[in-house]
Amino acid sequence: MDIRRKAFKSHSDEYAKIADVVQKYAIHNAKVGFTLKKFGETNTDVRTPIDSTPSDNIRLCYGSAIARELLDIVHKDETLHFKLSGTVSTASYSMKKGVFFFFINRKLALH
């Protein structure tokens, strides 16, 4: 417990990290509905519907400006036995702080 307390400056800092991870899993697992709210609060901080799409959940979590600039990518290589799918923004979209995350074998790869 002491290590966790040292890692976060405050309860709100810890909650922000939790919300960030929940948003990423909500985008990756778009068929599952996610809801996150603070204890005792009525407003939700993250809410995604069941049977959504990754693009729809990106819109809900990060805004419609980025959602309009998304491209889906899919690649499969039989020789190397792998498949890749994802969503990227177009070159015309820019923001102050970039958001980059990826999943390997359905697990969030932290950077």
mmCIF file of C-alpha atoms in Angstrom:
data_model
loop_
_atom_site.group_PDB
_atom_site.id
_atom_site.type_symbol
_atom_site.label_atom_id
_atom_site.label_comp_id
_atom_site.label_asym_id
_atom_site.label_seq_id
_atom_site.Cartn_x
_atom_site.Cartn_y
_atom_site.Cartn_z
ATOM 1 C CA MET A 1 0.000 0.000 0.000
ATOM 2 C CA ASP A 2 2.855 2.412 0.707
ATOM 3 C CA ILE A 3 4.174 2.088 -2.847
ATOM 4 C CA ARG A 4 0.776 3.012 -4.302
ATOM 5 C CA ARG A 5 0.478 6.023 -1.996
ATOM 6 C CA LYS A 6 3.891 7.246 -3.096
ATOM 7 C CA ALA A 7 3.039 6.803 -6.778
ATOM 8 C CA PHE A 8 0.038 9.143 -6.651
ATOM 9 C CA LYS A 9 0.075 12.688 -5.327
ATOM 10 C CA SER A 10 -3.609 12.726 -4.416
ATOM 11 C CA HIS A 11 -6.861 10.796 -4.664
ATOM 12 C CA SER A 12 -7.827 12.848 -7.714
ATOM 13 C CA ASP A 13 -4.519 11.945 -9.390
ATOM 14 C CA GLU A 14 -5.206 8.256 -8.782
ATOM 15 C CA TYR A 15 -8.775 8.606 -10.093
ATOM 16 C CA ALA A 16 -7.508 10.345 -13.248
ATOM 17 C CA LYS A 17 -5.181 7.400 -13.950
ATOM 18 C CA ILE A 18 -8.044 4.944 -13.394
ATOM 19 C CA ALA A 19 -10.305 6.929 -15.740
ATOM 20 C CA ASP A 20 -7.574 6.946 -18.397
ATOM 21 C CA VAL A 21 -7.234 3.145 -18.274
ATOM 22 C CA VAL A 22 -11.029 2.638 -18.302
ATOM 23 C CA GLN A 23 -11.330 4.864 -21.397
ATOM 24 C CA LYS A 24 -8.682 2.844 -23.211
ATOM 25 C CA TYR A 25 -10.345 -0.465 -22.385
ATOM 26 C CA ALA A 26 -13.731 0.984 -23.384
ATOM 27 C CA ILE A 27 -12.351 1.842 -26.814
ATOM 28 C CA HIS A 28 -10.648 -1.533 -27.223
ATOM 29 C CA ASN A 29 -13.685 -3.517 -26.018
ATOM 30 C CA ALA A 30 -16.366 -1.525 -27.801
ATOM 31 C CA LYS A 31 -18.981 -4.277 -27.605
ATOM 32 C CA VAL A 32 -18.973 -3.975 -23.784
ATOM 33 C CA GLY A 33 -20.583 -0.983 -22.073
ATOM 34 C CA PHE A 34 -18.421 0.846 -19.522
ATOM 35 C CA THR A 35 -19.469 3.253 -16.778
ATOM 36 C CA LEU A 36 -17.158 5.003 -14.320
ATOM 37 C CA LYS A 37 -18.112 7.501 -11.673
ATOM 38 C CA LYS A 38 -16.703 8.638 -8.366
ATOM 39 C CA PHE A 39 -18.199 7.208 -5.206
ATOM 40 C CA GLY A 40 -21.120 9.336 -4.077
ATOM 41 C CA GLU A 41 -21.346 11.285 -7.355
ATOM 42 C CA THR A 42 -24.330 11.170 -9.681
ATOM 43 C CA ASN A 43 -22.505 12.208 -12.878
ATOM 44 C CA THR A 44 -20.471 9.649 -14.791
ATOM 45 C CA ASP A 45 -16.967 10.404 -16.017
ATOM 46 C CA VAL A 46 -16.866 7.562 -18.551
ATOM 47 C CA ARG A 47 -19.928 6.015 -20.164
ATOM 48 C CA THR A 48 -19.963 3.954 -23.329
ATOM 49 C CA PRO A 49 -22.927 1.982 -24.706
ATOM 50 C CA ILE A 50 -23.132 -1.741 -25.296
ATOM 51 C CA ASP A 51 -22.488 -2.873 -28.904
ATOM 52 C CA SER A 52 -20.668 0.307 -29.846
ATOM 53 C CA THR A 53 -17.687 0.733 -32.187
ATOM 54 C CA PRO A 54 -14.168 1.869 -31.332
ATOM 55 C CA SER A 55 -14.723 5.063 -33.357
ATOM 56 C CA ASP A 56 -17.932 5.847 -31.465
ATOM 57 C CA ASN A 57 -16.195 5.310 -28.139
ATOM 58 C CA ILE A 58 -13.283 7.515 -29.208
ATOM 59 C CA ARG A 59 -15.864 10.222 -29.931
ATOM 60 C CA LEU A 60 -17.381 9.799 -26.464
ATOM 61 C CA CYS A 61 -14.035 9.742 -24.641
ATOM 62 C CA TYR A 62 -11.941 12.236 -26.629
ATOM 63 C CA GLY A 63 -14.435 14.370 -28.545
ATOM 64 C CA SER A 64 -15.980 14.673 -31.984
ATOM 65 C CA ALA A 65 -13.084 16.682 -33.483
ATOM 66 C CA ILE A 66 -10.758 13.688 -33.430
ATOM 67 C CA ALA A 67 -13.555 11.249 -34.314
ATOM 68 C CA ARG A 68 -14.080 13.033 -37.645
ATOM 69 C CA GLU A 69 -10.413 12.477 -38.545
ATOM 70 C CA LEU A 70 -10.142 8.717 -37.931
ATOM 71 C CA LEU A 71 -8.998 6.031 -40.344
ATOM 72 C CA ASP A 72 -9.309 2.312 -39.676
ATOM 73 C CA ILE A 73 -6.314 0.152 -40.524
ATOM 74 C CA VAL A 74 -6.298 -3.627 -40.991
ATOM 75 C CA HIS A 75 -3.437 -5.880 -42.044
ATOM 76 C CA LYS A 76 -3.000 -9.648 -42.029
ATOM 77 C CA ASP A 77 0.216 -11.491 -42.870
ATOM 78 C CA GLU A 78 -0.077 -15.234 -43.417
ATOM 79 C CA THR A 79 3.697 -15.700 -43.677
ATOM 80 C CA LEU A 80 4.422 -14.120 -40.294
ATOM 81 C CA HIS A 81 1.144 -15.362 -38.767
ATOM 82 C CA PHE A 82 -0.147 -12.093 -37.396
ATOM 83 C CA LYS A 83 -2.992 -9.686 -37.869
ATOM 84 C CA LEU A 84 -3.189 -6.033 -36.985
ATOM 85 C CA SER A 85 -6.170 -3.738 -36.678
ATOM 86 C CA GLY A 86 -6.425 -0.250 -35.336
ATOM 87 C CA THR A 87 -7.555 3.309 -35.725
ATOM 88 C CA VAL A 88 -5.359 6.324 -36.425
ATOM 89 C CA SER A 89 -6.026 9.987 -36.997
ATOM 90 C CA THR A 90 -5.300 11.630 -40.325
ATOM 91 C CA ALA A 91 -2.265 13.838 -40.836
ATOM 92 C CA SER A 92 -4.505 16.911 -40.851
ATOM 93 C CA TYR A 93 -5.482 16.393 -37.193
ATOM 94 C CA SER A 94 -3.225 17.801 -34.499
ATOM 95 C CA MET A 95 -3.581 18.397 -30.806
ATOM 96 C CA LYS A 96 -1.328 19.708 -28.043
ATOM 97 C CA LYS A 97 -1.020 16.386 -26.246
ATOM 98 C CA GLY A 98 -1.038 13.243 -28.334
ATOM 99 C CA VAL A 99 -2.889 10.132 -27.225
ATOM 100 C CA PHE A 100 -1.183 6.874 -28.082
ATOM 101 C CA PHE A 101 -2.014 3.437 -26.798
ATOM 102 C CA PHE A 102 -2.096 -0.078 -28.094
ATOM 103 C CA PHE A 103 -3.102 -3.555 -27.043
ATOM 104 C CA ILE A 104 -1.072 -6.705 -27.557
ATOM 105 C CA ASN A 105 -3.031 -9.946 -27.221
ATOM 106 C CA ARG A 106 -5.927 -7.979 -25.700
ATOM 107 C CA LYS A 107 -3.736 -6.477 -22.950
ATOM 108 C CA LEU A 108 -3.000 -2.778 -22.646
ATOM 109 C CA ALA A 109 0.678 -2.104 -23.396
ATOM 110 C CA LEU A 110 1.763 0.758 -21.160
ATOM 111 C CA HIS A 111 4.403 3.124 -22.431
#
